[in-house]
Coordinates of C-alpha atoms in Angstrom, one line a residue:
M1 CA -43.0 2.2 4.4
N2 CA -46.0 2.9 6.7
L3 CA -47.2 6.2 8.1
F4 CA -45.7 5.6 11.6
D5 CA -42.1 5.2 10.1
I6 CA -42.6 8.3 7.9
S7 CA -43.8 10.3 11.0
I8 CA -40.6 9.4 12.9
I9 CA -38.5 10.5 10.0
L10 CA -40.2 13.8 9.5
I11 CA -40.3 14.7 13.2
Y12 CA -36.6 13.8 13.7
L13 CA -35.4 15.7 10.6
S14 CA -37.5 18.7 11.6
I15 CA -35.8 18.8 15.1
I16 CA -32.4 18.5 13.5
F17 CA -33.1 21.3 11.0
I18 CA -34.5 23.7 13.7
L19 CA -31.5 23.1 15.9
G20 CA -29.2 23.9 13.0
I21 CA -30.9 27.2 12.3
Y22 CA -31.0 28.0 16.0
S23 CA -27.2 27.4 16.3
R24 CA -26.6 30.5 14.1
K25 CA -26.7 32.8 17.2
Y26 CA -23.6 31.1 18.6
I27 CA -21.3 32.3 15.8
D28 CA -19.4 35.4 16.8
N29 CA -16.3 35.1 14.5
F30 CA -14.7 33.0 11.8
S31 CA -12.9 30.8 14.3
D32 CA -16.3 29.8 15.8
F33 CA -17.6 29.2 12.3
M34 CA -14.6 27.1 11.2
I35 CA -13.3 25.2 14.3
A36 CA -15.8 26.1 17.1
G37 CA -13.3 28.3 18.7
R38 CA -11.1 25.3 19.7
N39 CA -13.4 24.6 22.6
V40 CA -14.2 20.9 21.7
N41 CA -13.5 18.5 24.6
L42 CA -12.3 14.9 24.2
S43 CA -15.7 13.1 24.4
L44 CA -17.4 15.5 22.0
S45 CA -14.5 15.2 19.6
I46 CA -14.7 11.4 19.6
V47 CA -18.4 11.1 19.1
T48 CA -18.7 13.9 16.5
L49 CA -15.8 12.6 14.5
L50 CA -17.7 9.3 14.0
G51 CA -20.8 11.4 13.4
T52 CA -19.0 12.9 10.4
E53 CA -17.3 9.8 9.2
L54 CA -20.3 7.5 9.6
G55 CA -22.4 9.3 7.0
L56 CA -25.0 7.9 4.7
V57 CA -22.5 7.7 1.9
T58 CA -20.1 5.8 4.1
V59 CA -22.8 3.3 5.1
M60 CA -23.8 2.9 1.4
Y61 CA -20.3 2.5 -0.2
T62 CA -19.1 0.3 2.7
A63 CA -22.2 -2.0 2.3
Q64 CA -21.5 -2.1 -1.5
T65 CA -17.9 -3.1 -0.7
G66 CA -19.3 -5.9 1.5
V67 CA -21.6 -7.0 -1.3
N68 CA -18.7 -7.1 -3.8
G69 CA -15.8 -8.4 -1.6
L70 CA -17.8 -10.3 1.2
F71 CA -15.8 -11.0 4.4
S72 CA -12.4 -10.4 2.8
S73 CA -13.4 -6.7 2.7
F74 CA -13.1 -6.6 6.5
H75 CA -9.4 -6.0 6.1
I76 CA -10.2 -2.4 5.2
G77 CA -11.8 -1.7 8.6
L78 CA -9.0 -3.6 10.4
A79 CA -6.3 -1.5 8.5
A80 CA -8.1 1.7 9.5
F81 CA -8.2 0.6 13.1
L82 CA -4.6 -0.4 13.4
V83 CA -3.3 2.7 11.6
T84 CA -5.4 5.1 13.7
L85 CA -4.4 3.3 16.9
I86 CA -0.7 3.5 16.1
I87 CA -1.1 7.2 15.3
G88 CA -2.8 7.7 18.7
L89 CA -0.2 5.8 20.6
S90 CA 2.8 7.6 18.9
G91 CA 1.2 11.0 18.3
F92 CA 2.7 10.9 14.8
V93 CA 1.9 14.1 12.9
I94 CA -1.3 15.0 14.7
V95 CA 0.3 16.3 18.0
K96 CA 2.8 18.5 16.1
L97 CA 0.0 20.0 14.0
R98 CA -2.1 20.7 17.0
Q99 CA 0.9 22.3 18.8
L100 CA 1.4 24.6 15.9
K101 CA -2.2 25.9 16.4
V102 CA -3.0 25.8 12.7
K103 CA -6.6 25.6 11.5
S104 CA -5.9 23.6 8.4
I105 CA -3.3 21.6 6.5
P106 CA -2.7 24.5 4.0
E107 CA -2.0 26.8 6.9
F108 CA 0.8 24.4 7.9
Y109 CA 2.1 24.7 4.3
D110 CA 2.3 28.4 4.9
L111 CA 4.2 28.1 8.1
R112 CA 6.6 25.6 6.7
F113 CA 7.1 26.5 3.0
G114 CA 5.5 29.9 2.4
K115 CA 2.3 31.5 1.0
K116 CA 2.7 30.1 -2.6
T117 CA 2.8 26.5 -1.3
R118 CA -0.2 27.2 0.8
V119 CA -2.3 28.6 -2.0
L120 CA -1.3 25.8 -4.4
G121 CA -1.8 23.1 -1.8
A122 CA -5.3 24.6 -0.9
I123 CA -6.3 24.7 -4.6
I124 CA -5.3 21.0 -5.1
L125 CA -6.9 20.0 -1.8
V126 CA -10.2 21.6 -2.8
T127 CA -10.1 20.2 -6.3
G128 CA -9.6 16.6 -5.0
G129 CA -12.1 17.2 -2.2
I130 CA -14.9 18.6 -4.3
L131 CA -14.4 15.8 -6.8
N132 CA -14.4 13.3 -3.9
M133 CA -17.8 14.4 -2.6
G134 CA -19.3 14.8 -6.1
L135 CA -21.3 11.5 -5.8
F136 CA -22.5 12.0 -2.2
L137 CA -25.7 13.5 -3.3
K138 CA -26.5 10.9 -5.9
V139 CA -25.8 8.1 -3.4
G140 CA -28.1 9.7 -0.9
A141 CA -30.9 10.0 -3.5
I142 CA -30.5 6.3 -4.4
F143 CA -30.9 5.4 -0.8
I144 CA -34.2 7.4 -0.5
Q145 CA -35.5 6.0 -3.8
T146 CA -34.9 2.4 -2.6
I147 CA -36.3 2.8 0.8
F148 CA -39.5 4.6 -0.3
G149 CA -39.9 2.6 -3.5
L150 CA -39.7 5.6 -5.9
D151 CA -39.1 5.2 -9.6
P152 CA -35.3 5.2 -10.1
D153 CA -35.4 7.2 -13.3
S154 CA -38.0 9.8 -13.0
T155 CA -37.4 10.9 -9.4
L156 CA -33.6 11.0 -9.1
V157 CA -33.2 14.7 -10.0
F158 CA -36.1 15.8 -7.9
V159 CA -34.9 14.0 -4.8
M160 CA -31.3 15.3 -5.3
F161 CA -32.7 18.9 -5.5
I162 CA -34.7 18.6 -2.3
L163 CA -31.7 17.1 -0.4
I164 CA -29.2 19.6 -1.5
T165 CA -31.6 22.5 -0.7
L166 CA -32.0 21.3 2.9
V167 CA -28.3 20.7 3.3
L168 CA -27.4 24.2 2.0
I169 CA -29.8 26.0 4.3
Y170 CA -28.6 24.0 7.3
T171 CA -24.9 24.4 6.6
I172 CA -25.0 28.1 5.8
S173 CA -26.7 28.8 9.1
G174 CA -24.4 27.5 11.8
G175 CA -21.0 26.5 10.6
M176 CA -19.0 24.2 12.8
I177 CA -21.4 24.7 15.7
S178 CA -24.3 23.3 13.7
V179 CA -22.0 20.5 12.5
L180 CA -21.2 19.5 16.1
I181 CA -24.9 19.5 17.1
T182 CA -25.9 17.4 14.1
D183 CA -23.0 15.1 14.4
Y184 CA -23.7 14.4 18.0
I185 CA -27.4 13.7 17.6
Q186 CA -26.9 11.7 14.4
Y187 CA -24.1 9.7 16.1
I188 CA -26.6 8.5 18.8
I189 CA -29.5 7.7 16.4
L190 CA -27.4 6.0 13.7
S191 CA -25.3 4.0 16.3
L192 CA -28.5 2.6 17.8
G193 CA -30.0 2.1 14.4
L194 CA -27.0 0.1 13.0
L195 CA -26.8 -2.0 16.1
L196 CA -30.5 -2.8 15.8
A197 CA -29.9 -3.7 12.1
V198 CA -27.1 -6.1 13.1
F199 CA -29.3 -7.6 15.8
Y200 CA -32.2 -8.3 13.4
S201 CA -29.8 -9.6 10.7
I202 CA -28.4 -12.2 13.1
L203 CA -31.9 -13.0 14.4
N204 CA -33.2 -13.5 10.8
L205 CA -30.2 -15.2 9.2
G206 CA -28.7 -17.0 12.2
W207 CA -25.0 -16.6 13.2
T208 CA -23.8 -20.0 12.1
S209 CA -26.0 -20.3 9.0
L210 CA -25.0 -16.9 7.9
F211 CA -21.5 -18.2 7.1
T212 CA -22.6 -21.6 5.8
S213 CA -25.3 -20.0 3.5
L214 CA -22.7 -17.6 2.1
E215 CA -20.3 -20.4 1.4
E216 CA -23.1 -22.4 -0.3
I217 CA -24.1 -19.5 -2.5
I218 CA -20.6 -18.9 -3.7
S219 CA -19.9 -22.6 -4.3
I220 CA -23.0 -23.0 -6.6
S221 CA -22.6 -19.6 -8.3
G222 CA -20.4 -20.8 -11.1
S223 CA -17.7 -18.2 -10.3
P224 CA -16.2 -19.4 -7.0
R225 CA -14.1 -16.8 -5.1
D226 CA -12.3 -16.6 -1.8
I227 CA -14.8 -15.3 0.7
Y228 CA -12.4 -14.6 3.6
N229 CA -8.8 -14.2 2.3
P230 CA -8.1 -10.7 1.1
I231 CA -4.7 -11.6 -0.3
N232 CA -6.2 -14.1 -2.7
S233 CA -9.3 -12.1 -3.6
M234 CA -7.9 -8.6 -3.8
G235 CA -4.1 -8.7 -3.9
A236 CA -1.2 -7.2 -2.0
A237 CA -1.4 -3.8 -3.9
Y238 CA -5.0 -3.3 -2.9
I239 CA -4.3 -4.1 0.8
S240 CA -1.3 -1.8 0.8
W241 CA -3.5 1.0 -0.6
Q242 CA -6.1 0.4 2.2
M243 CA -3.3 1.0 4.7
I244 CA -2.6 4.3 3.0
L245 CA -6.2 5.2 3.0
G246 CA -6.5 4.4 6.7
F247 CA -3.7 6.9 7.4
V248 CA -5.2 9.5 5.2
S249 CA -8.7 9.1 6.7
A250 CA -7.3 9.7 10.2
V251 CA -4.5 12.3 9.6
I252 CA -4.5 13.9 6.2
W253 CA -8.1 14.2 5.3
P254 CA -9.4 17.6 6.3
T255 CA -12.7 16.6 7.8
A256 CA -10.9 14.3 10.2
I257 CA -7.9 16.5 11.0
T258 CA -10.3 19.4 11.7
R259 CA -11.5 17.6 14.8
A260 CA -7.9 17.2 16.1
L261 CA -7.2 20.9 15.4
S262 CA -10.5 21.9 17.1
I263 CA -9.8 20.0 20.3
K264 CA -8.9 22.0 23.5
N265 CA -5.3 21.1 23.9
P266 CA -2.6 18.9 22.3
E267 CA -2.5 16.4 25.2
M268 CA -6.0 15.3 24.3
V269 CA -5.3 14.6 20.6
R270 CA -3.6 11.2 21.2
K271 CA -6.4 10.1 23.4
Q272 CA -8.9 11.1 20.8
Y273 CA -7.2 9.0 18.2
I274 CA -6.7 5.9 20.5
W275 CA -10.5 5.8 21.2
S276 CA -11.5 6.9 17.7
S277 CA -9.6 3.9 16.3
I278 CA -12.5 1.8 17.5
S279 CA -14.9 4.1 15.7
F280 CA -13.0 3.8 12.5
L281 CA -13.2 0.0 12.8
F282 CA -17.0 0.1 13.6
R283 CA -17.8 2.5 10.8
F284 CA -16.5 0.0 8.2
I285 CA -17.2 -3.4 9.7
I286 CA -20.9 -2.9 10.6
P287 CA -22.1 -1.5 7.2
C288 CA -19.9 -4.0 5.4
F289 CA -21.5 -6.8 7.5
L290 CA -25.0 -5.5 6.5
G291 CA -24.0 -5.6 2.9
I292 CA -22.9 -9.2 3.2
C293 CA -26.2 -10.0 5.0
A294 CA -28.1 -8.4 2.1
F295 CA -26.1 -10.5 -0.4
I296 CA -27.1 -13.7 1.5
Y297 CA -30.7 -12.6 2.0
F298 CA -31.2 -12.2 -1.8
D299 CA -29.2 -15.4 -2.5
G300 CA -26.5 -13.5 -4.3
N301 CA -28.9 -12.4 -7.0
I302 CA -27.5 -9.0 -7.9
V303 CA -28.7 -7.2 -11.1
A304 CA -26.0 -5.2 -12.8
N305 CA -25.2 -1.9 -11.2
E306 CA -27.6 -2.6 -8.2
S307 CA -25.0 -3.5 -5.6
L308 CA -25.3 0.0 -4.2
S309 CA -29.0 -0.3 -3.5
L310 CA -29.0 -3.9 -2.2
M311 CA -28.4 -2.9 1.5
P312 CA -31.4 -0.4 1.7
Q313 CA -33.6 -3.0 0.0
Y314 CA -32.5 -5.5 2.7
L315 CA -33.2 -3.1 5.6
K316 CA -36.6 -2.3 4.1
E317 CA -37.6 -6.0 4.3
I318 CA -36.1 -7.2 7.6
L319 CA -36.7 -4.2 10.0
P320 CA -40.1 -4.0 11.8
F321 CA -42.1 -0.8 11.6
G322 CA -40.9 1.9 14.0
F323 CA -37.3 0.5 13.9
L324 CA -37.2 1.1 10.1
G325 CA -38.2 4.7 10.6
L326 CA -35.6 5.2 13.3
V327 CA -32.8 3.7 11.1
V328 CA -33.8 5.7 8.0
A329 CA -34.1 8.9 10.1
G330 CA -30.6 8.3 11.4
M331 CA -29.3 7.7 7.8
L332 CA -30.9 10.9 6.5
A333 CA -29.5 12.9 9.4
A334 CA -26.1 11.2 8.6
F335 CA -26.5 12.4 5.1
M336 CA -27.0 16.0 6.3
S337 CA -24.1 15.6 8.8
T338 CA -21.6 14.5 6.2
H339 CA -22.6 17.1 3.7
D340 CA -22.5 20.0 6.2
S341 CA -19.0 18.9 7.4
Y342 CA -17.6 18.5 3.9
L343 CA -19.2 21.7 2.6
L344 CA -18.0 23.7 5.6
C345 CA -14.5 22.1 5.3
W346 CA -13.9 23.0 1.6
S347 CA -15.6 26.4 1.7
T348 CA -13.6 27.6 4.8
I349 CA -10.3 26.3 3.2
I350 CA -11.1 28.3 0.0
T351 CA -11.8 31.4 2.1
N352 CA -9.0 31.0 4.7
D353 CA -6.2 29.5 2.5
I354 CA -6.8 30.7 -1.0
I355 CA -8.8 34.0 -1.0
E356 CA -7.2 35.7 2.0
P357 CA -3.6 34.9 1.1
L358 CA -4.1 36.0 -2.5
Y359 CA -5.9 39.2 -1.3
G360 CA -2.8 40.1 0.7
K361 CA -4.6 41.6 3.7
S362 CA -6.4 40.4 6.7
I363 CA -10.1 39.9 6.0
T364 CA -12.6 40.5 8.9
S365 CA -14.5 37.6 10.3
D366 CA -17.9 38.9 9.1
I367 CA -16.7 39.1 5.5
K368 CA -15.0 35.7 5.8
I369 CA -18.3 34.1 7.0
K370 CA -20.2 35.8 4.1
L371 CA -17.7 34.6 1.5
T372 CA -17.8 31.1 3.0
R373 CA -21.6 31.0 2.8
M374 CA -21.5 32.1 -0.9
I375 CA -18.9 29.4 -1.7
I376 CA -21.1 26.8 0.0
I377 CA -24.0 27.7 -2.4
F378 CA -21.7 27.3 -5.4
L379 CA -20.3 24.0 -4.1
G380 CA -23.9 22.8 -3.7
I381 CA -24.7 23.6 -7.3
Y382 CA -21.6 21.7 -8.5
I383 CA -22.5 18.6 -6.4
F384 CA -26.0 18.6 -7.9
Y385 CA -24.6 18.9 -11.4
W386 CA -21.9 16.3 -11.0
G387 CA -24.3 13.8 -9.5
M388 CA -26.5 14.1 -12.5
F389 CA -24.0 13.8 -15.2
Y390 CA -21.0 11.7 -14.0
E391 CA -20.9 8.3 -15.5
G392 CA -18.6 5.6 -14.1
S393 CA -18.9 2.0 -13.1
D394 CA -16.1 1.9 -10.4
A395 CA -17.3 1.0 -6.9
I396 CA -17.9 4.1 -4.8
W397 CA -15.1 3.3 -2.4
D398 CA -12.6 3.0 -5.3
Y399 CA -13.9 6.3 -6.7
L400 CA -13.5 8.1 -3.3
G401 CA -10.0 6.6 -2.9
I402 CA -8.7 7.8 -6.3
T403 CA -10.3 11.3 -6.2
G404 CA -9.0 11.8 -2.7
A405 CA -5.5 10.8 -4.0
I406 CA -5.4 13.9 -6.2
Y407 CA -4.8 15.7 -2.9
F408 CA -3.4 13.3 -0.4
T409 CA -0.7 11.6 -2.5
G410 CA 1.2 14.9 -2.5
A411 CA 0.0 16.1 0.9
I412 CA 1.3 13.0 2.8
S413 CA 4.9 13.7 1.7
V414 CA 4.6 17.4 2.2
V415 CA 3.2 17.1 5.7
V416 CA 5.2 14.1 7.0
I417 CA 8.6 15.2 5.5
G418 CA 7.9 18.8 6.3
L419 CA 7.4 18.0 9.9
Y420 CA 10.2 15.6 10.4
W421 CA 13.0 16.6 7.9
E422 CA 14.7 20.0 8.4
R423 CA 16.1 20.0 4.8
A424 CA 12.6 19.8 3.2
S425 CA 12.3 22.8 0.9
S426 CA 9.4 24.8 -0.7
V427 CA 10.4 23.7 -4.2
G428 CA 10.3 20.0 -3.2
A429 CA 6.8 20.7 -1.6
V430 CA 5.5 22.3 -4.8
L431 CA 6.8 19.5 -7.0
S432 CA 5.3 16.9 -4.7
L433 CA 1.9 18.5 -4.7
I434 CA 1.9 18.8 -8.5
G435 CA 3.1 15.2 -8.7
G436 CA 0.0 14.2 -6.7
L437 CA -2.2 15.6 -9.4
S438 CA -1.2 12.6 -11.6
S439 CA -3.6 10.5 -9.6
I440 CA -6.4 11.8 -11.7
I441 CA -5.6 9.2 -14.3
G442 CA -7.0 6.6 -11.9
L443 CA -10.6 7.9 -12.6
E444 CA -12.4 5.6 -14.9
P445 CA -13.4 8.2 -17.6
V446 CA -9.8 9.4 -17.7
R447 CA -8.5 5.8 -17.9
N448 CA -10.9 5.2 -20.8
L449 CA -9.8 8.5 -22.5
F450 CA -6.1 7.5 -22.5
G451 CA -6.8 3.8 -23.1
I452 CA -5.3 2.7 -19.8
N453 CA -6.3 -0.9 -19.1
M454 CA -5.5 -1.0 -15.4
V455 CA -8.5 -2.5 -13.6
N456 CA -7.1 -1.9 -10.1
P457 CA -6.9 1.9 -9.3
A458 CA -4.9 1.1 -6.2
V459 CA -1.8 0.4 -8.4
I460 CA -2.1 3.9 -9.9
G461 CA -2.5 5.4 -6.4
L462 CA 0.6 3.7 -5.1
L463 CA 2.6 4.7 -8.1
C464 CA 1.5 8.4 -7.7
L465 CA 2.4 8.3 -4.0
G466 CA 5.9 7.0 -4.8
I467 CA 6.3 9.8 -7.4
S468 CA 5.2 12.5 -5.0
F469 CA 7.6 11.3 -2.2
S470 CA 10.5 11.1 -4.8
L471 CA 9.8 14.6 -6.0
M472 CA 9.7 15.9 -2.5
I473 CA 13.1 14.4 -1.6
I474 CA 14.9 15.1 -4.9
G475 CA 13.5 18.7 -5.1
S476 CA 14.5 19.5 -1.6
I477 CA 18.1 18.2 -2.2
I478 CA 18.6 20.0 -5.5
F479 CA 16.7 23.2 -4.6
P480 CA 17.2 23.8 -0.8
D481 CA 15.6 26.8 0.8
K482 CA 18.1 29.6 1.6
E483 CA 16.4 30.3 4.9
N484 CA 14.5 28.0 7.1
K485 CA 11.8 30.2 8.7
F486 CA 10.1 27.2 10.3
S487 CA 12.8 26.9 13.0
N488 CA 11.0 29.6 15.0
H489 CA 7.8 27.6 15.0
K490 CA 9.5 24.4 16.1
K491 CA 9.9 25.9 19.5
K492 CA 6.1 25.2 20.0
F493 CA 6.9 21.5 19.8
K494 CA 6.8 19.9 23.3
K495 CA 8.1 16.4 23.9
Q496 CA 5.4 13.8 24.2
T497 CA 5.6 10.3 25.5
N498 CA 5.5 7.9 22.5
L499 CA 3.4 5.0 23.9
F500 CA 4.1 3.0 20.8
K501 CA 7.9 3.1 21.6
K502 CA 7.4 2.9 25.4
F503 CA 5.6 -0.4 25.3
H504 CA 7.7 -1.8 22.4
F505 CA 4.8 -2.4 20.1
L506 CA 7.0 -2.4 17.0
E507 CA 9.4 -5.0 18.5
I508 CA 6.6 -7.2 19.7
S509 CA 4.9 -7.0 16.3
L510 CA 8.1 -7.9 14.4
F511 CA 8.7 -10.8 16.8
I512 CA 5.2 -12.2 16.2
L513 CA 5.6 -11.7 12.4
F514 CA 9.0 -13.6 12.4
V515 CA 7.5 -16.5 14.4
F516 CA 4.2 -16.6 12.4
L517 CA 5.7 -16.4 8.8
P518 CA 7.9 -19.5 9.0
I519 CA 5.1 -21.5 10.5
S520 CA 2.5 -20.3 7.9
L521 CA 4.8 -21.0 5.0
G522 CA 6.6 -24.1 6.3
P523 CA 5.7 -27.7 6.8
A524 CA 3.6 -26.9 9.9
K525 CA 1.2 -24.9 7.8
S526 CA -1.6 -27.5 8.1
Y527 CA -1.1 -27.6 11.9
L528 CA -1.5 -23.8 12.1
S529 CA -4.7 -23.9 10.2
M530 CA -6.3 -25.9 13.0
F531 CA -6.0 -22.8 15.2
F532 CA -6.2 -20.0 12.8
S533 CA -8.2 -19.1 9.7
W534 CA -9.4 -16.0 8.0
K535 CA -12.9 -16.9 8.8
I536 CA -12.2 -17.1 12.6
L537 CA -10.2 -13.8 12.3
W538 CA -13.2 -11.9 10.7
Q539 CA -15.7 -13.4 13.2
S540 CA -13.4 -12.2 16.0
V541 CA -13.0 -8.8 14.5
F542 CA -16.7 -8.4 14.1
I543 CA -17.5 -9.4 17.7
F544 CA -14.7 -7.1 19.0
S545 CA -15.9 -4.2 17.0
V546 CA -19.5 -4.4 18.3
I547 CA -18.4 -4.9 21.9
A548 CA -15.7 -2.2 21.8
Y549 CA -18.0 0.3 20.1
M550 CA -20.7 -0.2 22.8
I551 CA -18.0 0.6 25.4
V552 CA -17.1 3.8 23.5
F553 CA -20.8 4.7 23.2
L554 CA -21.5 4.2 26.9
R555 CA -18.3 6.0 28.0
F556 CA -18.4 9.1 25.8
T557 CA -22.0 9.9 24.8
F558 CA -23.1 11.7 28.0
K559 CA -19.7 13.5 28.4
G560 CA -20.0 14.5 24.8
F561 CA -23.4 16.1 25.6
L562 CA -21.8 18.0 28.5
G563 CA -19.0 19.2 26.1
L564 CA -21.6 20.4 23.6
K565 CA -23.5 22.2 26.3
E566 CA -20.3 23.9 27.5
I567 CA -19.5 25.2 24.0
L568 CA -23.0 26.6 23.6
K569 CA -22.7 28.4 27.0
K570 CA -19.4 30.0 25.9

């Protein structure tokens, strides 16, 4: 990397860092620190949600997924898009949570099931969440080592230490305000950087030859596999698991739901999710595409355990000077953005949903902020330690899915059934949350410890989800609550127009499915293949994701700036 690129990176990161420190003066209370005082407008919420979700670790693990699964991996992004769009159209879960004015999922547990459920749920959430982000630091360090050509063995610890120090200083300073500032700027730079990387990839490899070259590489590899069809290459269980992860990423995962709970009013929440569905599609499809391009560029020659570093090696070789510095600066800002969002999320949940309820008295905002900052430091030490010593060969995406499942397999049933079934009880909620802990057996070291020869962690995740739902229902029926205190809070629910029902999306989808299945499985199958193929589908999805995302970028970027400016004024 030349001096010009390095200068771009240093100047950009310095500006981001100074702005984060400067944002400290805008924090007046714990609500400002945790959810920016619920002053986030629609445009700012949309762009900063992508800023958080499109972090360096996201780009890295998604590119790795593209290297391993090729175009069949695109189904993960499509699943996230469809699930998020349906949630936005229907308002399922998210609108009710925002109407309750809770600041977190565990706070909903308290309203619905009591303090014990809140504390237990928060402990499990934090356990799964901290394990989930345990490899973020290491992945970021691998990116820097690859881009700058550093020795992978001797410099890893040093690079990790520098990165976590910068992140801790930045996050401790400004809370959610600094997160919004970083996410907004990083969203702009990384969006432009990724689109430039896509442009240069197509320019170098060629649109048509990109597909023909990949098919040729696979055909002569000696281990042919289905490049396009996810059902053949990954299986129904894996695809089902991705649908669950799409729902979790949008609704249950705290860093995403925090944006919905921070937005100005409940009416905006559905619009946020409708537009954000495009962002969820883009954040997976584009890095996955770059991973596939890297696979093609290096002729499918992947040394063992190097699939994670293939994409940064590729960017280093194809991007011209200046553009490389811009993309790397965006990636590093994305690294900081994701870390500050996650550290803030877990630390504020520990303070707000574990320490304060156990203390039994209201804690002042100043003390809460100080406690949260101390917890952020301890979390940073853990991340540094875990990144150094964890050994596992699972793909990063699979690792994230199964560690997150420790929390969300129980949380899905508690939140969904708790909101929509009056007979849901606190005993059922506790049993469901504890049942979700069984997902930990999906971690590779745990599987090896107990001799579980199940290569696909998705099967374990689906089984644990079924167990949690069963425990929630059975526990609620056998041990009902004597008094339903939640009925008072249900008055806050206002009827919303369900666009999903209004325009008959379910009926239309079922009709298409019933028409399509007989044709695809019957004697006219060969005729259908003349008009449809997985290859054409993924080409269409890729083109749609790029065009739709450019529309989102043009529509909301400036309005997001005005929203950020308004928050800083207040």
